[in-house]
Each structure stands twice: as C-alpha cells, then as structure tokens.
XYZ file of C-alpha atoms in Angstrom:
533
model
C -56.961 35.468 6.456
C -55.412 36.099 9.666
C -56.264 32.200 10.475
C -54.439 31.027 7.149
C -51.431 33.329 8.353
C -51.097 31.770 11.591
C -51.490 27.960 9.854
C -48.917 28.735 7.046
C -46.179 30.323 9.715
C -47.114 27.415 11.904
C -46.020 25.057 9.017
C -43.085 27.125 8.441
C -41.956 26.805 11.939
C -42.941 23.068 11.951
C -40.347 22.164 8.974
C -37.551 24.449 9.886
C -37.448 22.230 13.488
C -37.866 18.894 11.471
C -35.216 20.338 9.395
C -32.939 21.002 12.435
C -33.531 17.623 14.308
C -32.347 15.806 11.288
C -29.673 17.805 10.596
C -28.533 17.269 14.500
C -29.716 13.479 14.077
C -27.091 13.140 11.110
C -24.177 14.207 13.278
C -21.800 12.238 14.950
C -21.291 14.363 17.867
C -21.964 17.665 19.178
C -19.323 19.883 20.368
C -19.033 21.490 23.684
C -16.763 23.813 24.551
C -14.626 24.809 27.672
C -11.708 26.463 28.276
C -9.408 23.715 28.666
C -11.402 21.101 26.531
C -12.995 20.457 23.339
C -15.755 17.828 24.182
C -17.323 15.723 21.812
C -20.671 14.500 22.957
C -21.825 11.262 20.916
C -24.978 11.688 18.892
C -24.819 8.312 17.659
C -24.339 4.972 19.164
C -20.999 3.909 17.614
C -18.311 0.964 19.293
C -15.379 3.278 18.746
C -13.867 6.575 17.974
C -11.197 7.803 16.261
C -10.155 11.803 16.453
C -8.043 13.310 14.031
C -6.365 16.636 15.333
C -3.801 18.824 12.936
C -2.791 21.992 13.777
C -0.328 24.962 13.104
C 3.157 23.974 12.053
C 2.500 20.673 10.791
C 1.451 19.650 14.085
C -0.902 15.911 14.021
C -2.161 13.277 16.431
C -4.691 11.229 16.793
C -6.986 9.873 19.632
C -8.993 6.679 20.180
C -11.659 6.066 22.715
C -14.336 3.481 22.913
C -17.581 3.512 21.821
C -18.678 4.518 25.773
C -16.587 6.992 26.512
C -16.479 10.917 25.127
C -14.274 11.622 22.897
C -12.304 15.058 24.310
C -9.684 17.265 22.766
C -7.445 18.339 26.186
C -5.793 21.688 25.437
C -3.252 21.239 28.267
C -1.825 17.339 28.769
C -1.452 15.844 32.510
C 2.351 17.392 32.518
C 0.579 21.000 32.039
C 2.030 21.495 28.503
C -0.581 23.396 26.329
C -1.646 23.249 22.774
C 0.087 25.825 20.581
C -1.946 28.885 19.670
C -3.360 28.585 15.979
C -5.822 27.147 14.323
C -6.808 23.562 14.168
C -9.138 20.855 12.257
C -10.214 17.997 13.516
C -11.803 14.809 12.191
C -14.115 12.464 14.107
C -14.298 8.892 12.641
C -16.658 6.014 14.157
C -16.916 2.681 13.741
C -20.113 1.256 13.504
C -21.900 -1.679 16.164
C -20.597 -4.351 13.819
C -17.860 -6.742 13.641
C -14.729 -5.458 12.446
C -14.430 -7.043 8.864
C -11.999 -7.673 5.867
C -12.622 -8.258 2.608
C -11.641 -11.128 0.139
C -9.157 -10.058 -2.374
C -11.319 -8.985 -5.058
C -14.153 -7.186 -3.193
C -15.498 -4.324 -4.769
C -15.534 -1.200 -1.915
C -18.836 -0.699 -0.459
C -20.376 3.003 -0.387
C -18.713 5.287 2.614
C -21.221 5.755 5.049
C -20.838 9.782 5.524
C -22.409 9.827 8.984
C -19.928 8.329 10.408
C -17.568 10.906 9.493
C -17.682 14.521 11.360
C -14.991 17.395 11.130
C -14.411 20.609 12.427
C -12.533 23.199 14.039
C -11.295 25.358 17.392
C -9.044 28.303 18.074
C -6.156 28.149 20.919
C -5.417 31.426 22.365
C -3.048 32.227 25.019
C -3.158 28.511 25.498
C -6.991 28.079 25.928
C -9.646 26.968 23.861
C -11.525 30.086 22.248
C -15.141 29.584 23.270
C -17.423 30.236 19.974
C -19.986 32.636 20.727
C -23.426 33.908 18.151
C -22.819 35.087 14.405
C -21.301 38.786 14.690
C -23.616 41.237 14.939
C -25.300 42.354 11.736
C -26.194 39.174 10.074
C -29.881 39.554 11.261
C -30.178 43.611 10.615
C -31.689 42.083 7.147
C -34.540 41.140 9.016
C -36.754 43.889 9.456
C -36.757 46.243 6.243
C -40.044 47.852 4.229
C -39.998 46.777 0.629
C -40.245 49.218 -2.197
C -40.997 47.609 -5.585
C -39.444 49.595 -8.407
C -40.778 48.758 -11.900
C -38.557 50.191 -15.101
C -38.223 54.063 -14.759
C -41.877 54.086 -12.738
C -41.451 53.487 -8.748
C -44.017 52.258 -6.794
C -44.514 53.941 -3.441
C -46.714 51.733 -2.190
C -44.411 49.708 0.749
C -45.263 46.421 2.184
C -46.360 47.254 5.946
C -43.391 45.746 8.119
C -41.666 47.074 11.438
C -38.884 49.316 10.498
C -37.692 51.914 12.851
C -34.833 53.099 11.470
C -36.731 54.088 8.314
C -34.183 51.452 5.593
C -36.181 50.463 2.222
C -36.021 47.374 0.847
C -35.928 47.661 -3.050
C -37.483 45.311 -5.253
C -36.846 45.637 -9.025
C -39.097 43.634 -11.312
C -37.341 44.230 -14.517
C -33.536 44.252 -15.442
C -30.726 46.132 -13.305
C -27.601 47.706 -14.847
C -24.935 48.948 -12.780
C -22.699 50.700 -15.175
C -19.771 50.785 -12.459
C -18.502 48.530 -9.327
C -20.812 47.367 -6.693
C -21.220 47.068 -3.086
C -22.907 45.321 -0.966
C -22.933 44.935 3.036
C -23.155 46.853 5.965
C -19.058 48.229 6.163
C -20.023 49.675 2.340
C -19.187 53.563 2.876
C -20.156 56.456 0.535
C -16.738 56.981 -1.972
C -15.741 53.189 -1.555
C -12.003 52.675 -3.089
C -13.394 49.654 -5.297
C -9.815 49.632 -7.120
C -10.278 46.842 -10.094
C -13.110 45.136 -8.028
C -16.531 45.029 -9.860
C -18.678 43.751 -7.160
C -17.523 43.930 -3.473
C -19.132 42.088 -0.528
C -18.050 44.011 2.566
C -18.928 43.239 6.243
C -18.523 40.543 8.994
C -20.619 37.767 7.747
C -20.078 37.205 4.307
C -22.290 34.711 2.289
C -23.958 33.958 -1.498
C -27.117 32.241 -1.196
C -28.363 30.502 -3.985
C -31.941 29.855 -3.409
C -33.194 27.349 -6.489
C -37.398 27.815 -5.615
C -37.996 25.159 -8.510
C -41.635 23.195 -7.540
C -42.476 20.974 -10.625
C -41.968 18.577 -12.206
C -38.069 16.809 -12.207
C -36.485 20.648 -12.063
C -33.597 20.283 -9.610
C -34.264 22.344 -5.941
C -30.582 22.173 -4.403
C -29.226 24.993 -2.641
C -26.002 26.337 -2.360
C -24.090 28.825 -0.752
C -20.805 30.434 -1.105
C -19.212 30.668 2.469
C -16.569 33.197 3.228
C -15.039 32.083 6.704
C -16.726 31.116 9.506
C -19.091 33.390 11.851
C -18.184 31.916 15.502
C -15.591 33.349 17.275
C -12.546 31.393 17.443
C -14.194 29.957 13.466
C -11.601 29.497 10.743
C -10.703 31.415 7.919
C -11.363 29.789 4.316
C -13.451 30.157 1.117
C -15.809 26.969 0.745
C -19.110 25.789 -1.361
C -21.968 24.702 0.725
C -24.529 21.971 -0.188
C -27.292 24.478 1.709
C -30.016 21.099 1.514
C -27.043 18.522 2.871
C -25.514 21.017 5.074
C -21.657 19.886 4.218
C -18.907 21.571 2.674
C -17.461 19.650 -0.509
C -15.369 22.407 -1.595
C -13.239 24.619 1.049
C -9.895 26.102 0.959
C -8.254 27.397 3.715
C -6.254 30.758 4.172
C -2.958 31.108 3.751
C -3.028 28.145 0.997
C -0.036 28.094 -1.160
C -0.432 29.410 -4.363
C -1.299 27.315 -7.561
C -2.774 24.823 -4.289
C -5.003 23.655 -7.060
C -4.394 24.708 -11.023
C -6.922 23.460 -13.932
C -5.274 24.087 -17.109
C -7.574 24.893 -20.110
C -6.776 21.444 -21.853
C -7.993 19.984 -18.052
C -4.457 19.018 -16.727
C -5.046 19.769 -12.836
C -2.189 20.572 -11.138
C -1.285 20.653 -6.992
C 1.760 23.025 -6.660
C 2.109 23.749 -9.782
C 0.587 26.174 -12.520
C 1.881 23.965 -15.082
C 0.308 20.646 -15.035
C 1.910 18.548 -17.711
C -0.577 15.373 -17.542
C -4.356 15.083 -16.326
C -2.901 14.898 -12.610
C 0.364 16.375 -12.425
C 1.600 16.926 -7.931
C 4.559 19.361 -7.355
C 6.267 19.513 -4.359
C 9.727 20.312 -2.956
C 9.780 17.593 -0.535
C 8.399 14.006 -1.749
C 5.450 15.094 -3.323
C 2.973 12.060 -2.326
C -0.782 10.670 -2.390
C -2.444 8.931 0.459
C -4.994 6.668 0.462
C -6.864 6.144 4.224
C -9.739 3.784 4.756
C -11.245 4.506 8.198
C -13.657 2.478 10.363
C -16.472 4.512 9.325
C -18.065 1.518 7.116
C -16.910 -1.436 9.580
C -14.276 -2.330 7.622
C -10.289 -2.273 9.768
C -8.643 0.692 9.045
C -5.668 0.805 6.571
C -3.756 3.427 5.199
C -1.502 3.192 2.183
C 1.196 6.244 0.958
C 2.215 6.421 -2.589
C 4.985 8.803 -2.703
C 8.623 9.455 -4.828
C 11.644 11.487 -4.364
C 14.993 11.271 -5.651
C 15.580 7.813 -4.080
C 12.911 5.799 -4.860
C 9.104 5.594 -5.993
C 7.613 3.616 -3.069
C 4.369 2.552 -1.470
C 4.382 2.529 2.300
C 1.915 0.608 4.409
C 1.583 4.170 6.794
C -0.740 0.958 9.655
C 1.832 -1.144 9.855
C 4.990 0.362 11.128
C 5.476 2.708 7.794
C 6.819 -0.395 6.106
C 8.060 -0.136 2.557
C 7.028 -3.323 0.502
C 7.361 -1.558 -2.569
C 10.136 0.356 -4.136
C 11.907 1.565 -7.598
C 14.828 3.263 -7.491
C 15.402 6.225 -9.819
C 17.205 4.834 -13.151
C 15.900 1.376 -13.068
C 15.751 0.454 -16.797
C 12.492 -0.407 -19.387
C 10.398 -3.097 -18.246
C 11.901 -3.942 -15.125
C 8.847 -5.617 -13.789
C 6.185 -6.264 -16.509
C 3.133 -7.800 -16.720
C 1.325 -9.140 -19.565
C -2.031 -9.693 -20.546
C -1.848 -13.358 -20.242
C -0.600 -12.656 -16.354
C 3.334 -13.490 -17.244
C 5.573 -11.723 -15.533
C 8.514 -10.464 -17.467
C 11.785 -9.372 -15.518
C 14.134 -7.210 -17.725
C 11.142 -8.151 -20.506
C 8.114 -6.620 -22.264
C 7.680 -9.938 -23.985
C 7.481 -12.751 -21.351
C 7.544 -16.423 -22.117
C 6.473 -17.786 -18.637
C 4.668 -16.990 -15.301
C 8.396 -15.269 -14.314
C 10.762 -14.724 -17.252
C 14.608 -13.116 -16.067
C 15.925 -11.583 -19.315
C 19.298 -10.291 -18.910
C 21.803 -9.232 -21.968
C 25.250 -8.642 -19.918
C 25.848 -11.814 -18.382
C 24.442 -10.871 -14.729
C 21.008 -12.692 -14.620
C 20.754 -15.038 -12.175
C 18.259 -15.586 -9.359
C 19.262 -15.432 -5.236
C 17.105 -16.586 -2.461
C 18.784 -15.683 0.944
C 17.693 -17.272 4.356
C 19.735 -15.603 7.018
C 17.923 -17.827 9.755
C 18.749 -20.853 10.828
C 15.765 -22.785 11.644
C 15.249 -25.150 8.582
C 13.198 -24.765 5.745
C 12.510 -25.281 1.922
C 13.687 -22.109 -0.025
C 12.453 -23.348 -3.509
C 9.397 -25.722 -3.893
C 8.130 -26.994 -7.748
C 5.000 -27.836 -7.514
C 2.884 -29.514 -10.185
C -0.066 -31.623 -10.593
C 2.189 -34.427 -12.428
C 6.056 -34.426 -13.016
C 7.971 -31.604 -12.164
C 10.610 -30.584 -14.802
C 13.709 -27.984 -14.535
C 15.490 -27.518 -17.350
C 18.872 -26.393 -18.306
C 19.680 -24.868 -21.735
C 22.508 -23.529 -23.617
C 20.649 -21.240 -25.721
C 24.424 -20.621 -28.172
C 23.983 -24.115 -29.122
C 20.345 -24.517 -29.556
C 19.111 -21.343 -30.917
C 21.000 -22.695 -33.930
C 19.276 -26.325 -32.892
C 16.487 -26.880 -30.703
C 17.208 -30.928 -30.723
C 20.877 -30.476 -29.733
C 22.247 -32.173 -26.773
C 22.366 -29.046 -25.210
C 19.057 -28.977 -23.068
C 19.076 -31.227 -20.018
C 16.065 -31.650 -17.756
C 15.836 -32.680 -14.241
C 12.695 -33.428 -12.184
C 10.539 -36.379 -11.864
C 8.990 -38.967 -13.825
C 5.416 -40.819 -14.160
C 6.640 -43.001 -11.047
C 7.855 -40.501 -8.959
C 11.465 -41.173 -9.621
C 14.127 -38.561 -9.349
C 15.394 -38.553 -13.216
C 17.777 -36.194 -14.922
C 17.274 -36.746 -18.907
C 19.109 -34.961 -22.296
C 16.294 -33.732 -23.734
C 17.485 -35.134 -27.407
C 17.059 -38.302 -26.265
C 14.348 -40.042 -25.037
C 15.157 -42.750 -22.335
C 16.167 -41.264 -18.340
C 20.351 -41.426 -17.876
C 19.724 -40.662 -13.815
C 16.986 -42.708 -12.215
C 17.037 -42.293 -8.300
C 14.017 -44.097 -6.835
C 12.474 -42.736 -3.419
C 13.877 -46.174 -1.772
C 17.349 -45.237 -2.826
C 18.263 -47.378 -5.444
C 20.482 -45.878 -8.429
C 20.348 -46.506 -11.879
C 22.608 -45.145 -14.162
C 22.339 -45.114 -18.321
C 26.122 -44.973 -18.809
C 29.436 -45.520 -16.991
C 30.629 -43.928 -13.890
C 33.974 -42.128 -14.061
C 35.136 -40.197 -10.564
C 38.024 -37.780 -10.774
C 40.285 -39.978 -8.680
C 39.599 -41.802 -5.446
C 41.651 -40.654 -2.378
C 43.681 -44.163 -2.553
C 44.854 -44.330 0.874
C 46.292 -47.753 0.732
C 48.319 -46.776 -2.082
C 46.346 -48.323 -5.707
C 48.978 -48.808 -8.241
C 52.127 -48.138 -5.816
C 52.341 -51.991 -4.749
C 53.991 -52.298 -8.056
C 56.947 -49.398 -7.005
C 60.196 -50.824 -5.526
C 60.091 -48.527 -2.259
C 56.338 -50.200 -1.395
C 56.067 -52.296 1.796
C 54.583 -55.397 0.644
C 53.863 -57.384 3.247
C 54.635 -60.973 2.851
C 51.381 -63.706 2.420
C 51.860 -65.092 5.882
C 52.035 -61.523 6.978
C 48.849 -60.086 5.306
C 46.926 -63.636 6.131
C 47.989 -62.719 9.338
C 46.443 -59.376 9.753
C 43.259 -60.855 7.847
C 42.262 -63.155 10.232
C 42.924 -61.405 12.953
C 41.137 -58.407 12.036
C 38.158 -59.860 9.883
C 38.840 -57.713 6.831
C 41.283 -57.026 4.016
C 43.951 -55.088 5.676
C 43.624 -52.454 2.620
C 40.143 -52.011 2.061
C 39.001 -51.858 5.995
C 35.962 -52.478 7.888
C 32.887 -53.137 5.429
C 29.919 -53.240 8.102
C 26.108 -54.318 6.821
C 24.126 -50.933 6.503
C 26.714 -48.632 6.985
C 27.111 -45.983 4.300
C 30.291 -46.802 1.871
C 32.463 -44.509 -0.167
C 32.737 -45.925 -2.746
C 35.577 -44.391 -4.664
C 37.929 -44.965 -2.109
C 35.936 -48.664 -1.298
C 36.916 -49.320 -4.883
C 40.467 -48.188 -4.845
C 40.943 -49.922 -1.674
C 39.895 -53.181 -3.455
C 42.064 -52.538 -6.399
C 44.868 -52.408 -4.490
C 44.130 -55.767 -2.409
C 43.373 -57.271 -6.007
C 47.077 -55.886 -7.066
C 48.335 -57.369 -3.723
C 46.528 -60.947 -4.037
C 48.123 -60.662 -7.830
C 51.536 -60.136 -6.681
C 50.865 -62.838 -4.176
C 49.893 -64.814 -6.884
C 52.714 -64.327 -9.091
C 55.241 -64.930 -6.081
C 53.224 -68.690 -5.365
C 53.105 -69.550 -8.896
C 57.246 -68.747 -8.798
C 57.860 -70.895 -6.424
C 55.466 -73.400 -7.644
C 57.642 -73.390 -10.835
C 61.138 -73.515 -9.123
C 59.392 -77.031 -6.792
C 58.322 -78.669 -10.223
C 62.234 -77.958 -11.371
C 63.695 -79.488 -8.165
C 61.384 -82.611 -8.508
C 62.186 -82.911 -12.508
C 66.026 -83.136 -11.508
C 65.710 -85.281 -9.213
C-alpha cells in the first residue's frame, strides 16, 4: 500500500512539474526584478520586441528592442528622472523569426498567435521598483487540517490521521448545508462579524474561488476556473478578474478604481461603456471623444498597424494612429442623408441613395460641381478617361431633355473608332468636330469668330480719313519687303492666327479693289481722250 502511495504521489509530483515547464515554456519572457529595473528575460526566440508601458495619470510609452537584446523597463532615465509612483501594466509583444509580411487586399486575418503576447504589472514606490516577494502569509495554513466527516444530524468522529498541531478540524458534510444567515469564510473572520447586507463574505489576504470541474468520462467538459481577487505579490495590482485555471490567463479583469457603469449589459443585451443606459447593442459614452481602437501587433508576423475610430463634436473620423495620426477620413457633424452612398451594384452616389453611375453628384440648389486642385507645379494629368474603346463625356441640359431625351440638348465629346478627337450633338448622328492626332481639322458647319483684332484696319480703307497708299507706293513696300504690307510675314510652318490672317487679307483684297477701281478710272478717262481725238 505504502508502495502504491509513494508511485501515485510520485505521479502527482511528475505532472504538476510537466504542468509548470509548459506553462513557463508558453511565456514570452520571465520577469526579473531590481530596484531600478524591470527586466524581461526572453523565453522565446523572437526577432523583435515591442513593450507597452501605461501607468498612473494617463501616463504611456512604448519600447522596442531587437530580437537579441532584453527587453528592460528603467525606472529612472539616463537624466535621473524617475517613474511616478503608482501602478503600472505592461504589454510585451514579439514578432516572430519570419519575414515581416502584408496582406493582399482581401485577405482574411489569420488566427493571433497568443504566445507571442505577454502582460503584466509592477509597483513604483518612492521612485523604485517594488520587488514582489511570496503569497502573504496564510494562503498555505489550509494545508495541514484533520478532516471530520459530518453526515445529516449524525457526526462521525472518526478523523482522517494528518499532522495538525494546532488541533483545527476540517469538516466534511456529505449531505446538504443550510446556512440560515450570512457567511464567512477566511482567516480575518472574527466571532460577531458586522456582515451588514452581505450574505457570504470572503475575508483575508489572499482571496480566491476555485472551481475545480473533476469530470473523467466521456466528452464532460474538465476546465477550471477561478475567481481572482487582486494579486498576492507585493507590489501586485488591485482588480477583480476570471481565470482560465487549465490556460493560466485572465480573459476577464477589471481594475480598481474603474469608473462606474465601466461596462453595463442591459436586460434587452444593449452593452454599454460609460453609460448605464445603452441605447443600441454597443452604445460608448464618454465626455471627451469617446473612441474605438483597433491595433494589429507583430505578434503573427504581420507589420503593425493601428487604426482609431473616434467622434466628437467636430467630426466622425478614422485616424491612421502608425502613420503620423493622419486623418484620411472625416464627416463633419450635420452633413446631410446620403452624403456618400454605396450601392449594391458598387455605384457610388454623392448627395444620392439612388446612383446611376460608378460616381453620381446629385445636387438640388445649384452648387454641384466637381474641383480637382494641384497646388504643385511639377506637371501632371489631373483627370484621365480611360476606356477600352472610345471615351465619351457628355454634356446635358437635363430642363430641355427631361421633357425630350432626343433634343439637341446633349452634346458629347471624346473619341471616335479612329482615335479622332470628335465633339458630336447627340441628336444627330454624323461628328461636327473631327481633330485628327496629326492635326488636321474638320469642321461640319461654318466658322464664325467674334471679331478678328483687324490691325490693318478691315473695312476702314473705305473711310475718308484712311491713308491709302497709292499703287506705286504699296508695290513699293511689296517688293521690298516680300509680303502684303497688310497681312505681314506668312513663313512655311509657322503657326498662323487666323482671324487676324483673314482680316489682314480682307483688307489687302479691299485695297487691291480700290486699286482696281482707281486703274479701271483712268483706263476709262484714256479710252475718252483717244475717242476725241
């Protein structure tokens, strides 16, 4: 018997230090403490850390180190300023020995990887680090206690032989218990306890609720949890958290001195965050830009990003918190229904829940209208139509041809089969611009300018006060300068204007007219003289 004792307790002992070694194995590092530093002593091989440090007063900060070094919290900086005193929480985040990665646009997450994430917590007092020493006393004055078994109304006073020398029992009770009054349990219990509207009082310096689950069989569930009231180091924090006993991590914890309604669940299941009256499934309160953040760390080898959704009475914005605290996003309080919309087809509907296009503008007070602003100077193309086969604009007066679509009221402009520049009425059906990539114009219709600048003068050869110079005079000034005097230089493959080209002509044509008339005068008045004669 003795032999089967030993081998049982020997098995015991054997899978509570498996246990331990893979609890340490899981951590990330192991911390040391001094007086002056908090080290962190890697328990995994990782290529970088990141530690997370907030403290009292809203106090944050963050330090990297490589994946060779050891990561250390320094209570007192090289200039000899010191930590406040207060309690802080840190987080330890490390990337893994691969690649730094990003995803494609439409990857789906991968799972976190949870042992790369480690956090924790230190005391500073009087400006050093308080040094965490055992459990306080009484946690282990459990230990070594003589069981009694009590059965109904009929106690058993046979006791289970164990070393007791202070003479405490141990009561077992294998049938119901009924405490018709308030309860309590723990060392600091004293006889007349003041249990004020308490029913059941746990009362000493190392408070915990083990649940123990000692199903064997079958597909019962065996997790155990615990109930943790603070922590039992000295220098430990304060706070009320659920422990995963099997895991060894805390997914529930609240700190003290957390505000009240710090999380509110509503019997219709509206949680609330600052508030006690959460009006939709999620509802955050807070007096100062109540936000949400949303931090992917290195822990799962992908770069680290963090994005802040937040709202006050300015704007609704999302702020890129990695890159500079950028705003990319923003709504500003008042902006009307379906400023931005998107439908199910992808359209995009500006000022519209029902758009027509990829981008529909819909404006009703005359202000729609679409800006894009360059204030560089380097050159480049600020709007680019793109299409797999001629690229249309069109321009529509929608008071004409909402009342008829086939009015002349709808231009387009763009390019044709051959990669012309066209411009077209879209009642009609043959091009009225056709520019070709060479240059060469052709127009459907007549050209009309709004008047030439007429330099040389046009139609004032005809008004007495005009200096008309005589024929000799203006053959003259021809041949000497190789040009008609009033239209000017004409030089091969020089660019012409031609409205004032043309009125420049007209007026030489008005001049060689007059010249004309004058000759075919005295013409006439020879033939006379020779007639007489």
């Amino acid at each position: 018997m003795k032999n089967l004792l030993k081998c049982a307790s020997g098995l015991l002992l054997l899978a509570i230090s498996l246990s331990v070694w893979a609890a340490d194995h899981d951590k990330l590092v192991e911390p040391v403490y001094f007086s002056q530093t908090l080290s962190l002593q890697p328990m995994k091989s990782v290529s970088h850390y990141l530690v997370k440090v907030a403290g009292p007063d809203e106090l944050y900060f963050e330090l990297d180190f490589s994946g060779s070094a050891i990561p250390a919290i320094e209570i007192v900086d090289g200039a000899g300023s010191s930590l406040p005193d207060g309690q802080y929480f840190y987080e330890v985040v490390g990337t893994p020995h691969t690649r730094m990665k990003r995803r494609a646009n439409d990857d789906n997450p991968p799972a976190e990887n949870p042992g790369m994430v480690q956090s924790g917590n230190f005391r500073v007092l009087n400006g050093e680090l308080v040094i965490p020493s055992l459990e306080s006393q009484g946690i282990d004055n459990h230990a070594n206690t003589q069981v009694r078994i009590n059965k109904g109304d009929e106690a058993d006073n046979n006791s289970y032989p164990v070393d007791d020398a202070d003479g405490d029992r141990a009561q077992v009770f294998a049938t119901d218990v009924i405490v018709q009054g308030s309860e309590c349990v723990g060392f600091d219990c004293v006889n007349g306890e003041s249990f004020g509207a308490d029913t059941i009082r746990l009362k000493e310096n190392n408070l915990r609720i083990h649940f123990n689950d000692t199903s064997n069989s079958g597909s019962f569930p065996t997790n155990d949890w615990r109930i943790v009231a603070n922590d039992s180091t000295n220098g430990g924090a304060s706070y009320l958290a659920f422990e995963d006993t099997d895991a060894g991590t805390y997914p529930f914890r609240v700190l003290a001195g957390a505000g009240n309604n710090a999380i509110y669940v509503k019997s219709g299941g509206n949680v609330g965050f600052g508030t006690s009256t959460p009006v939709l499934d999620l509802h955050v309160a807070s007096g100062n830009t109540p936000a949400l953040r949303l931090e992917q760390n290195t822990s799962s080898g992908f770069a680290a990003q963090t994005w802040d959704v937040a709202g006050n009475e300015t704007n609704f914005f999302i702020r890129d918190a990695t890159n500079g605290s950028t705003l990319p996003f923003r709504i500003r309080p008042g902006a009307p229904s379906s400023s931005i919309y998107i439908d199910t087809d992808g359209d995009v509907g500006l000022g519209t829940a029902s758009p027509g296009a990829s981008l529909h503008v819909l404006t009703s007070d005359s202000t729609g209208s679409i800006k894009v602003e360059d204030t560089g100077s380097t050159f480049n193309i600020q709007l680019e139509m793109v299409k797999n086969g001629t690229p249309r604009i069109r321009f529509d007066d929608s008071s004409v041809t909402n009342s008829n679509p086939n009015t002349n009221a709808e231009w387009d402009i763009g390019l044709d089969a051959s990669q012309n520049f066209i411009m077209r009425n879209h009642a009609q059906s043959a091009n009225v611009f056709t520019l070709s990539a060479t240059g060469n114009l052709s127009i459907g219709g007549t050209i009309t300018t709004v008047g030439g600048s007429c330099g040389s003068g046009c139609d004032l050869v005809f008004e007495p006060g005009y200096d008309l110079p005589s024929i000799d005079e203006h053959a003259a000034m021809m041949w000497q300068n190789k040009f008609l005097p009033n239209v000017g230089p004409t030089l091969e493959n020089a660019p012409i204007n031609l409205s004032d080209k043309v009125g420049r002509i007209l007026n030489e044509l008005e001049t060689a007219h007059i010249y004309i008339e004058q000759l075919h005068s005295r013409i006439e008045s020879l033939e006379k003289k020779l007639e007489n004669k």
